[in-house]
XYZ file of C-alpha atoms in Angstrom:
596
model
C 10.195 -15.503 -9.679
C 13.368 -14.774 -7.618
C 11.289 -12.640 -4.910
C 7.483 -12.088 -4.474
C 5.186 -10.534 -1.946
C 1.689 -11.014 -2.154
C -0.833 -7.970 -2.171
C -4.071 -8.767 -0.843
C -6.161 -5.695 -2.201
C -9.942 -6.144 -1.115
C -10.743 -2.610 -1.859
C -9.716 -2.672 -5.299
C -6.701 -3.808 -7.413
C -4.543 -0.773 -7.598
C -1.008 -1.482 -7.583
C 0.831 -4.886 -6.894
C 4.568 -4.868 -7.734
C 7.732 -6.781 -7.540
C 10.567 -4.844 -6.007
C 12.358 -3.658 -9.106
C 9.143 -2.455 -10.562
C 7.497 0.034 -7.888
C 5.722 2.377 -10.281
C 5.763 5.545 -7.768
C 8.786 7.441 -6.603
C 8.950 8.852 -2.861
C 8.510 12.494 -3.998
C 5.305 11.770 -6.010
C 3.221 9.515 -3.756
C 1.970 12.233 -1.726
C 1.133 14.933 -4.115
C -1.866 13.601 -6.204
C -5.072 13.436 -4.334
C -7.290 15.513 -6.454
C -5.264 14.587 -9.703
C -6.210 10.812 -8.861
C -9.458 11.565 -6.961
C -11.722 13.369 -9.303
C -10.958 14.599 -12.836
C -8.831 11.443 -14.078
C -9.729 8.771 -11.306
C -11.239 6.467 -13.954
C -8.224 7.062 -16.305
C -5.725 6.608 -13.560
C -7.484 3.253 -12.594
C -7.496 2.008 -16.300
C -3.928 3.045 -16.795
C -2.619 1.452 -13.507
C -4.517 -1.882 -14.423
C -2.615 -1.945 -17.800
C 0.638 -1.470 -15.871
C -0.022 -4.231 -13.287
C -1.336 -6.372 -16.094
C 1.930 -5.946 -18.014
C 4.426 -6.081 -15.335
C 6.996 -8.784 -15.607
C 7.233 -11.255 -13.081
C 3.811 -10.167 -11.701
C 0.731 -12.563 -11.386
C -2.635 -11.278 -10.513
C -5.302 -13.328 -9.114
C -8.720 -12.174 -7.596
C -10.251 -13.874 -4.577
C -11.858 -13.348 -0.991
C -9.049 -13.853 1.493
C -10.616 -15.362 4.824
C -7.489 -16.555 6.693
C -3.836 -15.832 7.084
C -1.609 -18.982 6.956
C 1.003 -18.783 9.635
C 4.036 -20.716 10.175
C 5.567 -22.447 13.280
C 7.528 -19.328 14.157
C 4.843 -16.675 14.056
C 5.644 -15.868 10.516
C 3.491 -15.529 7.647
C 3.215 -18.347 4.772
C 0.338 -17.180 2.678
C -3.263 -16.670 2.599
C -6.161 -18.977 2.358
C -9.335 -17.814 0.265
C -13.147 -18.332 0.722
C -13.383 -20.951 -2.243
C -10.534 -22.991 -0.141
C -7.515 -22.015 -2.136
C -4.038 -21.395 -0.471
C -1.625 -18.981 -1.965
C 1.908 -19.163 -0.429
C 4.255 -16.230 0.084
C 6.866 -15.078 2.544
C 5.401 -11.493 2.637
C 1.578 -10.725 2.516
C 0.229 -7.212 2.726
C -3.473 -6.542 3.799
C -5.000 -3.405 2.133
C -8.522 -3.848 2.969
C -10.112 -0.454 2.612
C -13.506 -0.483 3.785
C -14.336 -3.860 2.531
C -13.560 -5.557 5.879
C -16.771 -6.685 7.337
C -18.022 -3.482 5.707
C -21.706 -2.335 5.490
C -23.204 0.641 3.685
C -26.365 2.584 4.958
C -28.343 4.584 3.147
C -30.928 6.013 5.853
C -31.119 4.407 9.060
C -33.141 1.476 8.312
C -31.531 0.454 5.035
C -28.445 -1.369 5.030
C -26.494 -3.943 3.392
C -23.152 -5.883 3.597
C -20.833 -4.075 0.928
C -17.438 -2.417 0.907
C -18.727 0.108 -1.625
C -21.829 0.400 -3.777
C -22.488 -2.826 -5.861
C -19.162 -4.584 -4.411
C -19.374 -7.221 -1.791
C -17.926 -6.935 1.818
C -15.229 -9.198 2.877
C -15.871 -11.677 5.610
C -14.047 -13.961 7.832
C -10.789 -12.056 7.927
C -11.557 -9.918 10.898
C -12.461 -13.043 12.866
C -9.309 -14.851 11.775
C -6.993 -11.698 12.726
C -8.904 -11.563 16.054
C -7.963 -15.447 16.537
C -4.229 -14.413 15.658
C -4.592 -11.847 18.830
C -5.051 -8.395 16.740
C -7.174 -5.921 18.436
C -9.720 -4.651 15.829
C -12.419 -1.763 15.878
C -14.882 0.101 13.749
C -14.904 3.411 11.699
C -17.086 5.088 9.136
C -16.832 6.996 6.098
C -19.204 8.109 3.372
C -19.717 8.995 -0.092
C -21.896 12.036 -1.872
C -24.307 11.536 -4.365
C -23.476 11.575 -8.192
C -25.534 13.992 -10.396
C -25.936 14.191 -14.119
C -24.112 17.177 -15.509
C -26.702 17.773 -18.233
C -29.259 18.644 -15.761
C -27.303 21.217 -13.910
C -27.676 25.097 -14.718
C -23.861 25.875 -14.792
C -24.778 29.695 -15.456
C -25.725 30.333 -11.923
C -22.520 28.579 -10.397
C -19.325 30.233 -10.001
C -16.595 28.439 -12.093
C -13.216 27.260 -10.130
C -10.797 26.977 -12.589
C -7.377 25.295 -12.380
C -4.204 27.055 -12.025
C -3.079 28.958 -14.893
C 0.443 27.873 -14.772
C 0.465 24.115 -14.449
C 2.256 22.418 -11.600
C 3.565 18.950 -12.085
C 3.202 16.053 -9.745
C 6.460 14.303 -11.247
C 9.804 15.648 -11.417
C 10.435 13.682 -14.591
C 9.988 16.365 -17.517
C 9.124 13.438 -19.903
C 5.888 12.977 -17.866
C 5.108 16.912 -18.273
C 2.231 16.465 -20.836
C -0.314 19.280 -20.791
C -3.839 18.520 -21.273
C -7.162 20.567 -21.312
C -7.965 21.367 -17.790
C -11.382 20.560 -16.462
C -13.283 23.202 -14.470
C -15.183 22.569 -11.217
C -18.133 24.688 -9.972
C -19.212 26.231 -6.599
C -22.541 26.401 -5.255
C -23.638 26.549 -1.525
C -26.529 25.175 0.799
C -29.471 27.317 1.452
C -31.906 27.812 4.205
C -34.107 25.207 2.916
C -31.305 22.625 2.814
C -30.655 23.178 6.333
C -34.236 23.069 7.330
C -34.695 19.916 5.367
C -31.751 18.259 7.223
C -32.669 19.333 10.704
C -36.361 17.998 10.045
C -34.954 14.444 9.127
C -31.859 14.242 11.489
C -33.154 11.019 13.070
C -33.570 9.319 9.547
C -29.601 9.238 9.399
C -28.066 5.976 10.796
C -25.503 8.129 13.143
C -28.326 10.501 14.725
C -30.842 7.684 14.663
C -28.415 5.687 17.078
C -27.794 2.894 14.482
C -24.265 3.572 13.708
C -21.682 4.313 16.639
C -18.393 4.134 14.646
C -16.201 7.389 14.236
C -16.246 9.129 11.196
C -13.378 11.516 9.615
C -13.163 14.692 11.598
C -11.980 16.663 8.787
C -14.461 15.281 5.883
C -17.765 15.531 7.762
C -21.118 14.867 6.567
C -23.505 17.499 5.483
C -25.804 16.611 8.765
C -22.659 16.958 10.684
C -21.844 20.271 9.515
C -25.366 21.607 9.961
C -25.214 20.346 13.539
C -21.951 21.493 14.865
C -21.941 24.968 12.913
C -25.530 25.994 13.723
C -24.074 29.584 13.344
C -23.302 29.197 9.677
C -25.912 30.390 7.360
C -24.559 28.374 4.294
C -21.648 26.025 3.429
C -19.575 25.675 0.161
C -20.481 22.655 -1.862
C -18.182 21.791 -5.089
C -19.186 20.142 -8.240
C -16.461 18.195 -9.670
C -16.464 16.072 -12.813
C -15.906 12.577 -12.408
C -14.021 12.028 -15.549
C -13.714 13.566 -19.104
C -16.051 11.352 -20.986
C -18.689 10.627 -18.346
C -21.679 12.817 -17.071
C -21.340 12.226 -13.538
C -20.570 15.040 -11.062
C -19.226 14.289 -7.581
C -21.056 16.576 -5.197
C -17.912 17.494 -2.865
C -18.940 18.350 0.557
C -22.348 16.848 0.461
C -22.061 13.297 1.900
C -25.232 12.430 3.741
C -26.834 9.383 5.660
C -30.291 10.377 4.621
C -32.627 7.848 2.902
C -32.458 7.934 -1.036
C -36.266 9.393 -1.012
C -35.005 12.565 0.402
C -31.629 12.879 -0.967
C -32.847 14.173 -4.566
C -35.333 16.945 -2.793
C -32.093 17.753 -0.298
C -29.775 18.213 -3.697
C -32.512 20.349 -5.488
C -32.231 22.968 -2.761
C -28.808 23.973 -4.071
C -28.856 26.738 -6.484
C -28.081 25.249 -10.275
C -29.259 21.729 -9.054
C -32.946 22.528 -8.874
C -33.882 20.415 -11.967
C -30.741 17.930 -11.508
C -31.098 14.230 -11.942
C -29.405 12.078 -9.288
C -27.474 9.160 -10.800
C -26.424 7.260 -7.427
C -27.334 8.152 -3.998
C -25.061 8.812 -1.092
C -24.355 6.455 1.574
C -22.334 6.011 4.701
C -20.186 2.881 5.008
C -18.739 1.624 8.197
C -16.016 -1.040 8.428
C -13.438 -2.873 10.628
C -9.646 -1.517 11.001
C -6.774 -2.471 13.288
C -5.311 0.211 15.318
C -1.964 0.742 13.866
C 0.071 0.720 17.044
C 0.194 -3.214 16.447
C 2.758 -2.316 13.601
C 6.299 -1.295 13.515
C 7.175 1.819 11.406
C 7.997 -0.535 8.657
C 4.413 -1.358 8.848
C 5.198 -4.977 9.436
C 3.044 -6.300 12.257
C 4.588 -7.032 15.762
C 2.806 -10.222 16.196
C 3.300 -11.869 12.578
C 6.687 -11.437 10.862
C 6.068 -10.866 7.026
C 2.442 -9.806 7.363
C 1.956 -5.905 6.517
C -0.760 -3.409 6.998
C -1.602 -0.723 4.869
C -4.328 2.131 4.078
C -7.654 2.051 5.710
C -6.868 -0.904 7.770
C -4.719 1.039 9.822
C -7.198 3.613 10.400
C -6.533 6.360 7.580
C -8.720 7.861 5.275
C -7.739 9.422 1.971
C -5.927 8.778 -1.485
C -2.614 9.920 -0.483
C -2.551 8.708 3.098
C -3.166 5.159 1.443
C -0.533 5.684 -1.334
C 2.120 6.683 1.119
C 1.506 3.622 3.080
C 1.202 1.538 0.013
C 4.540 2.393 -1.108
C 6.420 1.668 2.150
C 4.737 -1.769 2.771
C 5.315 -2.601 -0.827
C 9.008 -1.861 -0.673
C 9.171 -3.464 2.733
C 7.229 -6.631 1.713
C 9.427 -7.241 -1.178
C 12.813 -6.435 0.837
C 11.528 -8.942 3.368
C 11.039 -11.576 0.960
C 14.471 -10.943 -0.369
C 15.884 -11.230 2.979
C 17.016 -7.469 3.276
C 16.753 -4.982 6.008
C 13.323 -3.177 6.120
C 13.390 0.873 5.303
C 12.192 3.433 7.761
C 11.514 7.011 7.057
C 12.143 8.912 10.002
C 9.635 11.402 11.193
C 11.728 14.405 10.199
C 12.539 13.123 6.753
C 9.211 13.354 5.161
C 5.546 13.615 5.530
C 5.378 9.894 4.956
C 7.525 9.379 8.035
C 5.382 11.846 9.820
C 2.153 9.824 8.903
C 3.516 6.615 9.716
C 5.037 7.721 12.988
C 1.492 8.944 14.080
C 0.001 5.804 13.367
C 1.866 3.448 15.065
C 2.636 5.715 18.105
C -0.591 7.241 18.772
C -3.730 5.303 19.919
C -6.063 6.693 17.119
C -9.587 6.171 17.304
C -10.879 8.349 14.526
C -10.018 8.017 10.766
C -6.750 9.795 10.372
C -5.827 12.495 7.567
C -2.208 13.767 6.865
C -2.159 17.607 7.562
C 0.931 19.655 7.066
C 0.656 20.929 10.712
C 1.359 17.791 12.196
C 4.824 17.769 11.057
C 7.342 19.631 13.527
C 9.720 20.154 10.800
C 7.439 21.371 8.033
C 9.683 24.179 7.035
C 12.295 21.504 5.860
C 9.402 19.337 4.362
C 8.565 20.752 1.253
C 7.157 19.775 -2.301
C 10.216 21.618 -3.968
C 12.889 19.390 -2.140
C 11.097 16.157 -1.803
C 13.411 14.795 -4.687
C 16.421 15.836 -2.717
C 15.285 14.534 0.521
C 14.152 11.159 -0.769
C 15.596 10.324 -4.182
C 19.130 9.522 -2.906
C 17.252 6.846 -0.678
C 15.321 5.538 -3.409
C 18.387 5.108 -5.521
C 20.138 3.361 -2.804
C 17.341 0.406 -2.500
C 16.930 0.131 -6.390
C 14.018 2.095 -7.069
C 15.681 4.857 -9.089
C 17.253 3.986 -12.418
C 20.141 5.569 -13.916
C 18.200 8.001 -16.381
C 16.279 9.280 -13.501
C 19.367 9.478 -11.093
C 21.080 11.462 -13.813
C 18.063 13.732 -14.094
C 18.158 14.291 -10.312
C 21.974 14.909 -10.075
C 21.772 17.503 -13.071
C 18.767 19.309 -11.559
C 20.592 19.671 -8.256
C 24.085 20.799 -9.985
C 22.067 23.479 -11.839
C 20.093 24.798 -8.652
C 23.846 24.974 -6.865
C 25.421 26.678 -9.757
C 22.568 29.363 -9.971
C 22.907 30.193 -6.097
C 26.390 30.730 -6.678
C 25.838 32.833 -9.442
C 23.266 34.967 -7.489
C 25.810 35.409 -4.660
C 28.532 36.846 -7.200
C 26.234 39.102 -9.667
C 25.894 42.713 -8.264
C 23.920 45.678 -9.732
C 23.716 49.392 -8.676
C 21.011 51.342 -9.572
C 18.953 50.644 -12.775
C 15.428 49.340 -13.575
C 15.670 46.360 -11.511
C 16.761 48.174 -8.299
C 13.836 50.515 -8.857
C 11.257 47.792 -9.203
C 12.923 45.771 -6.118
C 12.434 49.011 -3.884
C 8.699 49.614 -5.301
C 7.918 45.839 -4.246
C 9.577 45.502 -1.112
C 9.216 49.057 0.157
C 13.007 48.721 1.046
C 15.986 50.784 -0.454
C 18.631 48.890 -2.593
C 21.978 49.782 -1.803
C 24.882 50.308 -4.550
C 26.407 47.075 -5.460
C 23.902 44.883 -4.035
C 24.073 40.912 -5.088
C 20.817 39.260 -6.942
C 20.962 37.243 -3.895
C 20.089 40.056 -1.426
C 17.533 41.270 -3.772
C 15.655 38.005 -3.862
C 15.725 37.896 -0.195
C 13.562 41.103 0.128
C 9.856 40.746 0.640
C 7.372 40.329 -2.196
C 10.567 39.940 -4.758
C 10.119 36.704 -7.124
C 12.663 35.175 -9.282
C 10.524 36.106 -11.923
C 11.497 39.963 -11.387
C 15.105 38.899 -12.257
C 13.767 37.244 -15.667
C 11.998 40.426 -16.478
C 15.062 42.369 -16.391
C 17.328 39.947 -18.257
C 19.100 38.850 -14.887
C 17.581 35.247 -14.824
C 19.030 32.075 -16.063
C 17.040 30.939 -18.942
C 18.570 27.512 -18.758
C 16.538 26.728 -15.401
C 13.019 25.345 -15.430
C 10.019 26.858 -13.741
C 10.528 24.071 -10.873
C 14.216 24.836 -10.554
C 13.681 28.456 -10.180
C 11.432 28.131 -7.504
C 14.105 25.870 -5.374
C 16.476 28.311 -5.888
C 14.121 31.470 -4.658
C 12.891 29.338 -1.572
C 16.384 28.270 -0.438
C 17.614 31.769 -0.584
C 14.514 33.661 0.701
C 14.172 31.482 3.700
C 17.775 30.672 4.033
C 17.910 31.949 7.518
C 14.903 29.993 8.834
C 16.017 26.710 7.178
C 19.327 26.954 8.589
C 18.004 27.580 12.243
C 15.545 24.612 11.821
C 18.200 22.362 10.535
C 20.160 23.276 13.759
C 17.401 22.490 15.949
C 16.829 19.292 14.396
C 20.664 18.216 14.472
C 20.381 18.970 18.376
C 17.154 16.743 18.762
C 17.973 13.824 16.304
C 20.808 12.271 18.584
C 18.363 12.047 21.647
C 15.207 11.236 19.522
C 16.696 8.470 17.483
C 18.139 6.649 20.689
C 16.948 3.105 20.507
C 15.002 1.446 23.110
C 15.515 -2.254 23.668
C 12.781 -4.549 22.514
C 12.798 -6.364 26.007
C 12.177 -3.296 28.168
C 9.731 -4.520 31.152
C 7.918 -1.371 31.650
C 5.605 -2.692 34.244
C 8.607 -2.860 36.700
C 9.621 0.780 36.057
C 8.019 2.293 39.142
C 9.424 5.745 38.603
C 7.282 6.059 35.708
C 3.481 7.006 35.872
C 1.070 4.107 35.725
C -0.565 5.317 32.309
C 3.065 5.603 30.904
C 3.769 2.185 32.001
C 0.553 0.868 30.466
C 0.967 2.844 27.018
C 4.598 2.143 26.637
C 3.911 -1.542 27.234
C 1.056 -1.589 24.569
C 2.777 0.510 21.879
C 6.152 -0.578 22.557
C 8.051 2.366 20.975
C 11.332 1.717 19.138
C 13.078 5.064 20.022
C 13.177 7.855 22.693
C 11.522 10.156 20.420
C 8.558 7.637 19.488
C 7.963 7.284 23.225
C 7.799 10.830 23.842
C 4.931 10.947 21.183
C 2.866 8.381 22.872
C -0.291 9.677 24.564
C -0.243 9.768 28.203
C 3.619 9.796 28.303
C 4.723 12.968 30.034
C 8.171 14.557 29.746
C 8.900 13.709 33.482
C 7.969 10.154 32.278
C 10.865 10.458 29.527
C 13.149 11.703 31.892
C 12.406 8.842 34.104
C 12.861 6.572 31.231
C 16.509 8.096 30.185
C 17.710 7.721 33.714
C 16.617 3.999 33.622
C 18.251 3.363 30.550
C 21.728 5.105 31.459
C 21.550 3.068 34.649
C 21.090 -0.010 32.791
C 23.742 0.810 30.263
C 26.168 1.323 33.141
C 25.115 -1.869 34.823
C 25.632 -3.798 31.646
C 28.959 -2.097 31.076
C 29.885 -3.011 34.773
C 28.826 -6.653 34.525
C 30.828 -6.857 31.263
C 33.847 -5.639 32.913
C 33.621 -7.957 35.872
C 33.226 -11.036 33.326
C 36.261 -10.007 31.527
C 38.336 -9.763 34.778
C 36.974 -13.225 35.859
C 37.858 -14.700 32.505
C 41.226 -13.023 32.628
C 42.105 -14.406 36.185
C 40.988 -17.959 35.179
C 43.248 -17.902 32.167
C 46.184 -16.601 34.579
C 45.612 -19.304 36.999
C 45.769 -21.977 34.034
C 48.699 -20.338 32.028
C 51.864 -18.415 32.114
C 51.752 -14.855 34.067
C 50.082 -12.101 32.134
C 49.280 -8.756 33.663
C 45.603 -8.361 34.467
C 45.699 -4.638 33.867
C 47.215 -4.988 30.601
C 44.450 -7.771 29.529
C 41.627 -5.313 30.737
C 43.098 -2.142 28.880
C 43.458 -4.263 25.804
């Protein structure tokens, strides 16, 4: 095989690909958590396994990795397994999930080494990484019980239907295959639920004092909800089918660390579950991770060249967070093996860029979830324009084939032409104008363009379709793009202008050899944090916890002073060189040499 990278997937084998066969495009990778997570999680796993097993030039081997093989120049050379085998590669990705020294708890007294129920933990790798100089820590998460749908009384539950109009995760119309939507159901905790939890809090590993690792802030256990929000009389619980052909229901929002003997009585306090059967108990899991400030934004580690970390090993939780890191580390591991430059998604370019920048910049000590509010530029980072933001980069690095590229170009051309049409077509009076006035509460002037109508509040493109002024050649997704671009044009232009002003300074690179400890004009905390994280740009430095705006100003002054000193030193070296040459050879004006 011309180029190869080794994917060490200790959680489960999801995807391992050579460079030219990455299966997810950038714009799809962040859009499928619930799609994968519940209703087709099993189907997705089966489908991806088929793809992996049938991908040309890809070999799959299962083993427990215990050591990273390091070369003479602090570069990765492969991995060593528990059974003594060596696998050699110039790029290695660790995606350890919850398996690295994992331990699951069901109650405070019952625990066992495992990364997931029924699957062994990985041992030895943490110690090897510590020996190599990496910092490690512990996190925890949990999973709720599964119940048998045949024992649930759905008649008393509130159905939670999917969207009537199907939205697609992919921009490729060939992949838009409609299937029957499966329904989730809503129930709620009761007074009995809360009383049972309060009476047995010390039976959980967290409140019993057996586990101190931090859990995810945004996915708390049911006991955490009861303790933190004591003013709430009830909490929503969602029942989600695990698949189309299995009886398991996932009890979303009801993860717990209570002993198994208490879990069934607890489930039966929920309306509709009074007679339910529990197929699998809930459990908590704690595991090792490596704070991601030890990685560059390419997700390659700073200590070992060619070693990449991805997923929960970096301190994240959630499917889309893992997928986002997976595609970037996979691309970069392959490019590193091919001797190509690594790609970095800037913070303002995408949510993937924001996620990775947060991970490698901030000293995170709890499982990280990607929220839209974490981006300062979220008006520009929308699902409708994900392809226009990232497909050109995908094409540039060889991930978008000719067919997909033509689809993208044709779509952009149709959107552009439609926006031009809406700027030129005008109406005066009529039913459309009357409906626009009614919906927006604003008058419609004579000879108004369709664009101006679409900018009014509560007016959507489908109103143009209703009155015969829409473009039937456009897809629903394309109409949505047109509407958003027009309706929010002023806000989008303003944020783009703000971004342009900021980008030049924010992207200013920081030399790798900066000695922060000697910068006495910076606060002591800033010197310590910057020396630990070693940011690559001024923007990244400004987001390091403990670094103030005054520290950034002082750092900019130091950089400018260093630049001028280097420039002066270079000028003196040139002058010295010219004077030496003039002493040894024919006369030559020094000023002319310097100016040239």
